PDB file of C-alpha atoms in Angstrom:
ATOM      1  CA  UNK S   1     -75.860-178.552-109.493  1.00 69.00           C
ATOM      2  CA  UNK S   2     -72.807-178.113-107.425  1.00 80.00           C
ATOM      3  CA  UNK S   3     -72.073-174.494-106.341  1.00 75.00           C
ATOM      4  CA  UNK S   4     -68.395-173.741-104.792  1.00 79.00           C
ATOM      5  CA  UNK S   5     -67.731-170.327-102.790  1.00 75.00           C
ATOM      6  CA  UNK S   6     -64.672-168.957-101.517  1.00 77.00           C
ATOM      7  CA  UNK S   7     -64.512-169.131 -97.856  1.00 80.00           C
ATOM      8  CA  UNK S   8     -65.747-165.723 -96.674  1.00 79.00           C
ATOM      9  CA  UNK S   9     -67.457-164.202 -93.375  1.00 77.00           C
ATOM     10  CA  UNK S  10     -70.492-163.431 -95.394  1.00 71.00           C
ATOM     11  CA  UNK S  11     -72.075-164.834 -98.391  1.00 67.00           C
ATOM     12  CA  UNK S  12     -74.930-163.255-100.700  1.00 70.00           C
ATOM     13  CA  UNK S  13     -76.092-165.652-103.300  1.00 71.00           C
ATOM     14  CA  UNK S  14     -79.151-163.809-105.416  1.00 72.00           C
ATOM     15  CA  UNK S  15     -80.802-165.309-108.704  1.00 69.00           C
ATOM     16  CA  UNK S  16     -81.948-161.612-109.974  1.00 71.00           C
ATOM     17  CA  UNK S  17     -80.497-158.076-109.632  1.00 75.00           C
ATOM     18  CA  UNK S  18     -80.383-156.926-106.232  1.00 83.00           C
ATOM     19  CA  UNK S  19     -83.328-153.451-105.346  1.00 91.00           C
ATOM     20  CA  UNK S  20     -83.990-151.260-103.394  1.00 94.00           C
ATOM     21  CA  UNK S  21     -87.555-149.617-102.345  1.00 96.00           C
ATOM     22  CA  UNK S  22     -85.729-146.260-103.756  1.00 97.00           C
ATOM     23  CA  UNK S  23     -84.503-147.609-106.815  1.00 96.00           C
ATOM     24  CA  UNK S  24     -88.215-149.049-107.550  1.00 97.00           C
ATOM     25  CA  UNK S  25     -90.245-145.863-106.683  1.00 98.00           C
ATOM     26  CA  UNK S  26     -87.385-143.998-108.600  1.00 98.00           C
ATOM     27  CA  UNK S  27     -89.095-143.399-111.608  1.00 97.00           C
ATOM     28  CA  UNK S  28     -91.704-142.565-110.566  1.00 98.00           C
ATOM     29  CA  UNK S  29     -90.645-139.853-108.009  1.00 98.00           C
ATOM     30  CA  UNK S  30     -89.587-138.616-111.626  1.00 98.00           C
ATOM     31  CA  UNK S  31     -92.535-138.267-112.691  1.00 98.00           C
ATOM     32  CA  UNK S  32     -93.352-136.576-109.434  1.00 98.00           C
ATOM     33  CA  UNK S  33     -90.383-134.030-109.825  1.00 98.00           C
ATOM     34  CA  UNK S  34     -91.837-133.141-113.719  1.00 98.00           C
ATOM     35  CA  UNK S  35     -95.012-132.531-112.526  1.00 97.00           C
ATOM     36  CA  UNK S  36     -96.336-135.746-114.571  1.00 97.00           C
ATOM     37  CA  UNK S  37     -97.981-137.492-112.062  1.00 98.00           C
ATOM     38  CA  UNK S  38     -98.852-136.679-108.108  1.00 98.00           C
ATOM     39  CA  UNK S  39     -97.878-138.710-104.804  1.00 98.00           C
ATOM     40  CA  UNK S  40     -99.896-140.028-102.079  1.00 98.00           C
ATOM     41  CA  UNK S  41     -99.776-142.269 -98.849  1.00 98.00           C
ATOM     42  CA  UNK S  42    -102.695-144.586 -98.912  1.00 98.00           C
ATOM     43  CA  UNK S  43    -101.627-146.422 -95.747  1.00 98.00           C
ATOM     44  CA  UNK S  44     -99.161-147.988 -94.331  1.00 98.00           C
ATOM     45  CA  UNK S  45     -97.441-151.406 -93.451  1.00 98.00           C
ATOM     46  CA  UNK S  46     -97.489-153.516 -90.728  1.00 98.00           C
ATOM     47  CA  UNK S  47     -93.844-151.986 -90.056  1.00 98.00           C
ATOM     48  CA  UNK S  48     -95.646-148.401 -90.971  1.00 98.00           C
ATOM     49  CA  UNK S  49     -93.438-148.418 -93.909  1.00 98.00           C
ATOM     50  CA  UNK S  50     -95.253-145.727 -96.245  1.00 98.00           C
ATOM     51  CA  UNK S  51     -97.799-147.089 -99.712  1.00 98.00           C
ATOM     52  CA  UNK S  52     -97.512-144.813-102.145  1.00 98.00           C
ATOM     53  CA  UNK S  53     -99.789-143.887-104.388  1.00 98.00           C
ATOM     54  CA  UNK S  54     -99.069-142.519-107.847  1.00 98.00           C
ATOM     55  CA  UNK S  55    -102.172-140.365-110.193  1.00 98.00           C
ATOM     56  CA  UNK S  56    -102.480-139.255-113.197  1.00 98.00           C
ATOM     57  CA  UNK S  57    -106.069-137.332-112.960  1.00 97.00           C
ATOM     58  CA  UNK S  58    -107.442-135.405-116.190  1.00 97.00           C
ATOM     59  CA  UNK S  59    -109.588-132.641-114.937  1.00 95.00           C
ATOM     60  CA  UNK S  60    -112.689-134.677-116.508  1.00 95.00           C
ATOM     61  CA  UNK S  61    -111.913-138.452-116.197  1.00 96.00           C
ATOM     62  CA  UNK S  62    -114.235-141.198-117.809  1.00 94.00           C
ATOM     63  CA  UNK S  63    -112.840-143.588-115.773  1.00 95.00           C
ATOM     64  CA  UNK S  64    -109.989-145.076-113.982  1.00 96.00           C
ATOM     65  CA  UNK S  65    -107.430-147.742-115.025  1.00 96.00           C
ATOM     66  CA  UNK S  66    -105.854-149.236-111.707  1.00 97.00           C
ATOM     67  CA  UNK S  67    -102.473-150.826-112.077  1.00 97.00           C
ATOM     68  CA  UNK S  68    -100.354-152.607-109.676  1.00 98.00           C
ATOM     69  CA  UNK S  69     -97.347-154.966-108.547  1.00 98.00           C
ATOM     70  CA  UNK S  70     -94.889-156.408-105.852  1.00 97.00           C
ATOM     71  CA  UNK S  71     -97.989-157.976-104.047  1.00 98.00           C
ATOM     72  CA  UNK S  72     -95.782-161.127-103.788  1.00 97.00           C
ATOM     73  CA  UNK S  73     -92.261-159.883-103.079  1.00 91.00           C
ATOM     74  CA  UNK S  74     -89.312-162.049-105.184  1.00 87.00           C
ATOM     75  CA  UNK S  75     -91.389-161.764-107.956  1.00 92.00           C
ATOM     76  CA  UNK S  76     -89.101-159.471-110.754  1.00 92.00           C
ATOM     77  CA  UNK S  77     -90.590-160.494-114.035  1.00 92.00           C
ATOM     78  CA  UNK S  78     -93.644-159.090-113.286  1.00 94.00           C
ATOM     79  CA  UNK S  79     -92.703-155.957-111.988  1.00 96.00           C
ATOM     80  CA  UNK S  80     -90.099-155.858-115.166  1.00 94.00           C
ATOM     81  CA  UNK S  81     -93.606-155.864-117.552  1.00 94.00           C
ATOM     82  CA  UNK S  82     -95.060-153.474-114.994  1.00 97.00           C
ATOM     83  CA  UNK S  83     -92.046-150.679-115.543  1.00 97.00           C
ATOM     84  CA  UNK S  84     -92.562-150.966-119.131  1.00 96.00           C
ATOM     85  CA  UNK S  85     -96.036-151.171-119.355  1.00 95.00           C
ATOM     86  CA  UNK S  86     -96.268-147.958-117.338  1.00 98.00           C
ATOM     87  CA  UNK S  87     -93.523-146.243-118.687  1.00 98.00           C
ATOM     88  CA  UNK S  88     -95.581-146.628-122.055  1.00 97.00           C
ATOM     89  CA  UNK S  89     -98.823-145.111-120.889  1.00 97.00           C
ATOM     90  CA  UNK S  90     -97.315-142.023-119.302  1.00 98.00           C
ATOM     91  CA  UNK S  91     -94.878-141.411-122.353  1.00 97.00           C
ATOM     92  CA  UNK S  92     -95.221-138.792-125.172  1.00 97.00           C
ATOM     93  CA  UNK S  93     -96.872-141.036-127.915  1.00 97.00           C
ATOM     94  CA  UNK S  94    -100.493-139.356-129.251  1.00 96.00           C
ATOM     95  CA  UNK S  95    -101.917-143.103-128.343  1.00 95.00           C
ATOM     96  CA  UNK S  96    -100.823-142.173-124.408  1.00 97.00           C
ATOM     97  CA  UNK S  97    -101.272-138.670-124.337  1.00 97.00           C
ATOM     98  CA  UNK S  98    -104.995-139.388-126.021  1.00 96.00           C
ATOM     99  CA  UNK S  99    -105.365-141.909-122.941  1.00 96.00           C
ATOM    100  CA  UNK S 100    -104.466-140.071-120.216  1.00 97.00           C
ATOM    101  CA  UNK S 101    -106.370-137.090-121.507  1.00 97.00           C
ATOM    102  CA  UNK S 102    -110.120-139.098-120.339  1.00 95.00           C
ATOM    103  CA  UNK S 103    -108.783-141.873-117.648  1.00 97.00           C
ATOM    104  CA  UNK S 104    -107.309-141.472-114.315  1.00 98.00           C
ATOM    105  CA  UNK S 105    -104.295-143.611-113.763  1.00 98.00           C
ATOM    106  CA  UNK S 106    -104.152-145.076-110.489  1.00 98.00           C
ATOM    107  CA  UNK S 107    -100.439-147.043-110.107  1.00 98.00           C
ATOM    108  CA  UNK S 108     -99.043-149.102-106.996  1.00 98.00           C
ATOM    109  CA  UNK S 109     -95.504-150.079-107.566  1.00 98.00           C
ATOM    110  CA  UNK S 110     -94.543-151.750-104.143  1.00 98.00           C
ATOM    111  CA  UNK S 111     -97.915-153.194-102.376  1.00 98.00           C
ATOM    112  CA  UNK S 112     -96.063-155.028-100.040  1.00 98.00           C
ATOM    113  CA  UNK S 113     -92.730-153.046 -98.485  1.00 98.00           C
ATOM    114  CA  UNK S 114     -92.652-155.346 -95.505  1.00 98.00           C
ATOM    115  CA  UNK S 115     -92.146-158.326 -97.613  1.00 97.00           C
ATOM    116  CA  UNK S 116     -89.961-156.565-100.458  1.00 96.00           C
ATOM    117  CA  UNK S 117     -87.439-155.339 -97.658  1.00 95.00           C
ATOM    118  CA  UNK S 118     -87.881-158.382 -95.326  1.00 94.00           C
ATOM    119  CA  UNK S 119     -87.051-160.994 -98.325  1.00 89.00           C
ATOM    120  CA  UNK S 120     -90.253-162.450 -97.412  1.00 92.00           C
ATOM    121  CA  UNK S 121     -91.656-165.306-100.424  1.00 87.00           C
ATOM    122  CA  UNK S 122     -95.490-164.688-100.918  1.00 92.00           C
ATOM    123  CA  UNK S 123     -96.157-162.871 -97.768  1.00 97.00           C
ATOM    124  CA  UNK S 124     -96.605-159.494 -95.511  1.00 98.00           C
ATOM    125  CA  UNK S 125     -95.153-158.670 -92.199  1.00 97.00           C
ATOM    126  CA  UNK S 126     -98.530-160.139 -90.786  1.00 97.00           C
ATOM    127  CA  UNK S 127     -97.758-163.589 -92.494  1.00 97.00           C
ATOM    128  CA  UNK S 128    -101.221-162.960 -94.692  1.00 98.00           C
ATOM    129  CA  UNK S 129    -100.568-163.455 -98.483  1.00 98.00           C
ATOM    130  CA  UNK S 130    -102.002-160.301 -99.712  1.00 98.00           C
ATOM    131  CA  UNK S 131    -103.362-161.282-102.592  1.00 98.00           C
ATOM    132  CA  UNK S 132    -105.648-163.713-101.096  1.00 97.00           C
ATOM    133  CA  UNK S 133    -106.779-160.510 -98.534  1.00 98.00           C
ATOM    134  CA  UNK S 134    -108.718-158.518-100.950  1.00 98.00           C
ATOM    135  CA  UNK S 135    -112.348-158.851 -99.436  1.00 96.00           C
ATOM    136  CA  UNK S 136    -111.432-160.233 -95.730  1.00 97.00           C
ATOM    137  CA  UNK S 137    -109.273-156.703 -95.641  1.00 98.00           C
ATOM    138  CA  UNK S 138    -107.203-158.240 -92.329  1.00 98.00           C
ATOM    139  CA  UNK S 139    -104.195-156.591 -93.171  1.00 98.00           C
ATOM    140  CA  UNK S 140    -103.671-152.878 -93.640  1.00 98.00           C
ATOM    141  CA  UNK S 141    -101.931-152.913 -96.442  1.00 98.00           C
ATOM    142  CA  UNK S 142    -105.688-154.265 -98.231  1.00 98.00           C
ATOM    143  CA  UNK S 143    -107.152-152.300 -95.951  1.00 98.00           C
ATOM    144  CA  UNK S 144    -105.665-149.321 -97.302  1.00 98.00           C
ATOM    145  CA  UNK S 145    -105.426-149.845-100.974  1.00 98.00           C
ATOM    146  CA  UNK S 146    -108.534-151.303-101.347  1.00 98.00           C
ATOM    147  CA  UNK S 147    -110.096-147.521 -99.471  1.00 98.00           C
ATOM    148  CA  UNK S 148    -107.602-145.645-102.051  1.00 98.00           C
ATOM    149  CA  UNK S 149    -109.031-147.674-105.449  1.00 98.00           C
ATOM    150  CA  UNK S 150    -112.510-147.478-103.702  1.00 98.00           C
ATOM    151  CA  UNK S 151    -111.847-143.713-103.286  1.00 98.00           C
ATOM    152  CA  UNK S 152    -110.588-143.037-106.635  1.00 97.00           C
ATOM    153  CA  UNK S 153    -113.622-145.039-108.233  1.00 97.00           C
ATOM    154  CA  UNK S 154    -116.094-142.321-106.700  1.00 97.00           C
ATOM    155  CA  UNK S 155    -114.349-139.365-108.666  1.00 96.00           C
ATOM    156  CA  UNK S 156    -114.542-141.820-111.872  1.00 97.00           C
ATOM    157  CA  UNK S 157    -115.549-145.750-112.311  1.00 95.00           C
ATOM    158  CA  UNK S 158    -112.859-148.530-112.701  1.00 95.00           C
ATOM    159  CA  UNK S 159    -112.632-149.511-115.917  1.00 92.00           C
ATOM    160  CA  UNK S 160    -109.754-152.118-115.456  1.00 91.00           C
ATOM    161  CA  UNK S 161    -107.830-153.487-112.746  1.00 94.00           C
ATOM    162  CA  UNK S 162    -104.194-155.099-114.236  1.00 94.00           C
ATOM    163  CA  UNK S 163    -102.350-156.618-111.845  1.00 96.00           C
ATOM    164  CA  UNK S 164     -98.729-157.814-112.521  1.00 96.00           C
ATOM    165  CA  UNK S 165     -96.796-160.785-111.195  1.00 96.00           C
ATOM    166  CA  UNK S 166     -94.493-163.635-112.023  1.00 94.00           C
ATOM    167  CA  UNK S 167     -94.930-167.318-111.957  1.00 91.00           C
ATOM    168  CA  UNK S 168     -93.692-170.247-114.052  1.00 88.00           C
ATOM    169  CA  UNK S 169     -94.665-169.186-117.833  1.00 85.00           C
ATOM    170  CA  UNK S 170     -96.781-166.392-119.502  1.00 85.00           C
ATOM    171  CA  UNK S 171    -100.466-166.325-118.703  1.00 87.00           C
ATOM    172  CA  UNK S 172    -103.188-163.905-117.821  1.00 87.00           C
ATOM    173  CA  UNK S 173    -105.863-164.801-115.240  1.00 89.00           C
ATOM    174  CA  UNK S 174    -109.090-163.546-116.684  1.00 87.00           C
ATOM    175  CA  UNK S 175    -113.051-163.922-115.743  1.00 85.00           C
ATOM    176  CA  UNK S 176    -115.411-165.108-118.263  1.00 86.00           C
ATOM    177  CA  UNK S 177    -116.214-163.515-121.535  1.00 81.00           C
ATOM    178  CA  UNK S 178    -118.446-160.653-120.592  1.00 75.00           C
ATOM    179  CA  UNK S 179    -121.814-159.982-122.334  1.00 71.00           C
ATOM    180  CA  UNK S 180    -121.233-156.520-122.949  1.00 73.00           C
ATOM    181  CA  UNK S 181    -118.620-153.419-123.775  1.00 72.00           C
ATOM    182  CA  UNK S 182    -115.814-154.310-121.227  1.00 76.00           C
ATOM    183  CA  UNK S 183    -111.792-152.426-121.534  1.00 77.00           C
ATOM    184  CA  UNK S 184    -110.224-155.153-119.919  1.00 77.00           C
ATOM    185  CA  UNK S 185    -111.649-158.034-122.250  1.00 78.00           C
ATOM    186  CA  UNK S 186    -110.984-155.499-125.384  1.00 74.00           C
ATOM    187  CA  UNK S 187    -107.041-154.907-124.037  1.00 73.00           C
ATOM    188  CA  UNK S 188    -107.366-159.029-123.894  1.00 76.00           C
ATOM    189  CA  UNK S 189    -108.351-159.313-127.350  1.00 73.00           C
ATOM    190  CA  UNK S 190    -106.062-157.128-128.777  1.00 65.00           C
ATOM    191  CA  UNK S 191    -103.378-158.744-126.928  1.00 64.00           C
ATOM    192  CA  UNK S 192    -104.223-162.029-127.904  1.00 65.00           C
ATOM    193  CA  UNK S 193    -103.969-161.198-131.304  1.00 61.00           C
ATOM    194  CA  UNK S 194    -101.156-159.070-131.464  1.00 57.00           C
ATOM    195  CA  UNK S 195     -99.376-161.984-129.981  1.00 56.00           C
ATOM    196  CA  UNK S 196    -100.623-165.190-131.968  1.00 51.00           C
ATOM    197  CA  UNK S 197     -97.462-167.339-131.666  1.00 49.00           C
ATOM    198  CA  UNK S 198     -95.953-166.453-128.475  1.00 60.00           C
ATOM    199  CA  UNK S 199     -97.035-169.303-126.477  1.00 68.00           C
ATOM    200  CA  UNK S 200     -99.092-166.918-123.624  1.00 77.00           C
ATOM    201  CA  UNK S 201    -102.151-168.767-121.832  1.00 81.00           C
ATOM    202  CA  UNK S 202    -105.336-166.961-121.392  1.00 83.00           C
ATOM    203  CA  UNK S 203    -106.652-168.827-118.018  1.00 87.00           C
ATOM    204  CA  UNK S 204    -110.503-167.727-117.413  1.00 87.00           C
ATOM    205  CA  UNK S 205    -112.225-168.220-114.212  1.00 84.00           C
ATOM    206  CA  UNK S 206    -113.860-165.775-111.473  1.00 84.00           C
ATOM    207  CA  UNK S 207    -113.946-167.399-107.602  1.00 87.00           C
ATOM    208  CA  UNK S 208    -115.988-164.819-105.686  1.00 87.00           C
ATOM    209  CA  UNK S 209    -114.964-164.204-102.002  1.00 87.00           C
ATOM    210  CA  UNK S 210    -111.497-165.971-102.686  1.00 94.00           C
ATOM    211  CA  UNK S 211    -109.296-162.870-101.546  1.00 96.00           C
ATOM    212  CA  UNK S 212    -107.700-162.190-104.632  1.00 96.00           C
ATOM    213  CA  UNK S 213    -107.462-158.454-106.135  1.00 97.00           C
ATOM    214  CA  UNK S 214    -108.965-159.762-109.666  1.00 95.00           C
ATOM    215  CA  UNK S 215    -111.909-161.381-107.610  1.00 95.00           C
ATOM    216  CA  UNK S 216    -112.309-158.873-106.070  1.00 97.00           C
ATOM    217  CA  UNK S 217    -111.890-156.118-108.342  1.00 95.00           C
ATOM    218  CA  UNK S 218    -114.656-157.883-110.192  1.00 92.00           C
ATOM    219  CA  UNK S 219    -117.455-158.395-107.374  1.00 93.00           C
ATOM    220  CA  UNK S 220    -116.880-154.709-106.507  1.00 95.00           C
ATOM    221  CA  UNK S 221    -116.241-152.607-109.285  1.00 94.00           C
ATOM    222  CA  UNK S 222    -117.898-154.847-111.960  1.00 88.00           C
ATOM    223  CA  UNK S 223    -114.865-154.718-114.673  1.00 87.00           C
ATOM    224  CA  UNK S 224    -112.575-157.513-116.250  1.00 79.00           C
ATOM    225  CA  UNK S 225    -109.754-157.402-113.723  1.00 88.00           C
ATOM    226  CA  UNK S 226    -106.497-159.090-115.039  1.00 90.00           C
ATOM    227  CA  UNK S 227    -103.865-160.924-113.200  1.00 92.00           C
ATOM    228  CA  UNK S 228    -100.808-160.992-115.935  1.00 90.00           C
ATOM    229  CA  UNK S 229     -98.393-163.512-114.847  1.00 91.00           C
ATOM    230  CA  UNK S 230     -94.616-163.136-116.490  1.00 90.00           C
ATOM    231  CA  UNK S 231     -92.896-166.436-116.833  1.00 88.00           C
ATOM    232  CA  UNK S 232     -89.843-166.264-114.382  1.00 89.00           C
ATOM    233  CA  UNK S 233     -87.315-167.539-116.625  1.00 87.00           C
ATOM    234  CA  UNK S 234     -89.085-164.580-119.396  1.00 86.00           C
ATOM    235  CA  UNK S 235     -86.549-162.958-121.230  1.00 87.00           C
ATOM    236  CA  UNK S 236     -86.287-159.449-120.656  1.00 89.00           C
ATOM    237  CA  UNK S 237     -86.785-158.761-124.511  1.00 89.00           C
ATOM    238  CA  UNK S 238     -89.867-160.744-124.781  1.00 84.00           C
ATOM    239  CA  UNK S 239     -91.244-159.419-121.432  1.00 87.00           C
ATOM    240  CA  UNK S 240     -90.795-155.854-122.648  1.00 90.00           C
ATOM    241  CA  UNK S 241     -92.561-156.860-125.965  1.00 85.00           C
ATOM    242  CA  UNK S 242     -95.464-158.486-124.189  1.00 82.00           C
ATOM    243  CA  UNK S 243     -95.822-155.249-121.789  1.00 88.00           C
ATOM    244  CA  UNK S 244     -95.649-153.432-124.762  1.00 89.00           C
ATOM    245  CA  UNK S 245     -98.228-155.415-126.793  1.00 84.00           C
ATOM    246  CA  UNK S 246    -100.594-155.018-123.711  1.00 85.00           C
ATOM    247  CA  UNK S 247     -99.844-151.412-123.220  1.00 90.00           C
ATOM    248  CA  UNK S 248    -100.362-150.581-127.190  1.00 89.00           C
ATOM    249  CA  UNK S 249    -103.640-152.545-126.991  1.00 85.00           C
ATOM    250  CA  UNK S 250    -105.036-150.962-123.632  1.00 88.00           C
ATOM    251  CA  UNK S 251    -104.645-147.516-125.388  1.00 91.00           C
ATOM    252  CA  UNK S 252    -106.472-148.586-128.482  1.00 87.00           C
ATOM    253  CA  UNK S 253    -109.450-150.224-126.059  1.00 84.00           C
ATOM    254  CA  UNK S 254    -109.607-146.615-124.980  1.00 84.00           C
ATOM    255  CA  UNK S 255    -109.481-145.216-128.047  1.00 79.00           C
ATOM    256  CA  UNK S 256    -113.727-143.141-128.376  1.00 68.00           C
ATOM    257  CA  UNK S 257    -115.818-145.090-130.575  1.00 63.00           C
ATOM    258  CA  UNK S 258    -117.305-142.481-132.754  1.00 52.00           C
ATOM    259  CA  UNK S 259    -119.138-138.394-131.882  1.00 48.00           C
ATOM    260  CA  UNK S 260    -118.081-137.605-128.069  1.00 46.00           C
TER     261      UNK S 260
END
């Protein structure tokens, strides 16, 4: 392909949208500004750019549901499926109210402002990849979300880790089956059968000590971390239906089984 500009002193060629850090922490500061959700700083970058933070804590939690994106900086898709999925589980529906009502929300929208603001591909300001830094911890962006989830799993445990980014089609990197209850396996189930027919891989595997959040997540906390990955080329009609499918089958994973 053959692509002709106009002679100019300056020329900006970009294959998605352009952002901004504002324009991705917009909604939500929203949230903030309702009263919905609270702000913190768990760290910050290399450049001492600020990580925020965003809770939802019940006043008695059963457990927390960590969710996070922008680990690897062009990626858009995934962050697309991220907005939605999030914008789902703090809405009004009974299903999300009912959710946040027993589970702390714990949500990362930009874990990697050096790279996002930088143009960087895969990595920080430090030239680490950070999603192959959870465990090693040599960059304080891990250093300082991992001490925030760590943190927030002492007031109540993780129950799921989801962790969104893009890559080449639809798939979700999951560990093995588990041999008992587990929210992240039940979300998987749910999904997987609320979308029979829409050509999304279910990729199963658990490398311990390999630096990535799922990995992680799993060696520490004991749960069935997720790693969705949102096929670049995704439309965004069929990403928003497979955040939504996800999001609709987290709630009902959450859903009490029986007396409380």
């Amino acid at each position: 392909t053959t692509l002709r500009l106009p002679a100019a002193p300056a020329q900006l060629i970009i294959a998605q949208p352009p952002e901004s850090v504002e324009g991705v922490l917009a909604p939500f500061e929203a949230r903030v500004a309702a009263g919905q959700v609270s702000r913190s700083i768990a760290g910050h970058s290399v450049a001492r750019r600020p990580l925020f933070v965003y809770h939802h804590r019940p006043a008695r939690p059963r457990g927390t549901i960590v969710i996070i994106t922008r680990q690897h900086p062009p990626e858009t898709t995934g962050p697309q499926a991220f907005g939605t999925f999030t914008d789902i589980l703090l809405g009004p529906s009974r299903a999300a109210r009912a959710l946040r009502a027993d589970h702390t929300l714990l949500i990362v929208p930009l874990a990697n402002p050096d790279g996002f603001v930088l143009g960087h591909w895969r990595h920080n300001l430090g030239g680490v990849d950070l999603n192959r830094d959870w465990g090693p911890f040599t960059q304080p962006e891990t250093r300082a979300l991992g001490a925030a989830i760590t943190a927030e799993a002492r007031r109540a445990p993780i129950v799921a880790v989801i962790d969104f980014h893009s890559t080449f089609r639809d798939v979700v990197y999951a560990p093995p089956k588990p041999t008992g209850p587990d929210l992240g396996e039940a979300m998987l189930a749910a999904i997987t059968g609320d979308l029979a027919g829409a050509d999304i891989r279910i990729d199963r595997a658990h490398n311990p000590g390999n630096g990535v959040l799922k990995s992680w997540a799993r060696d520490q906390f004991g749960v069935g971390a997720l790693t969705w990955e949102v096929g670049d080329a995704s439309p965004p009609d069929r990403t928003a239906r497979l955040a939504t499918a996800a999001a609709t089958a987290l709630m009902a994973a959450t859903r009490p089984k029986g007396p409380r």
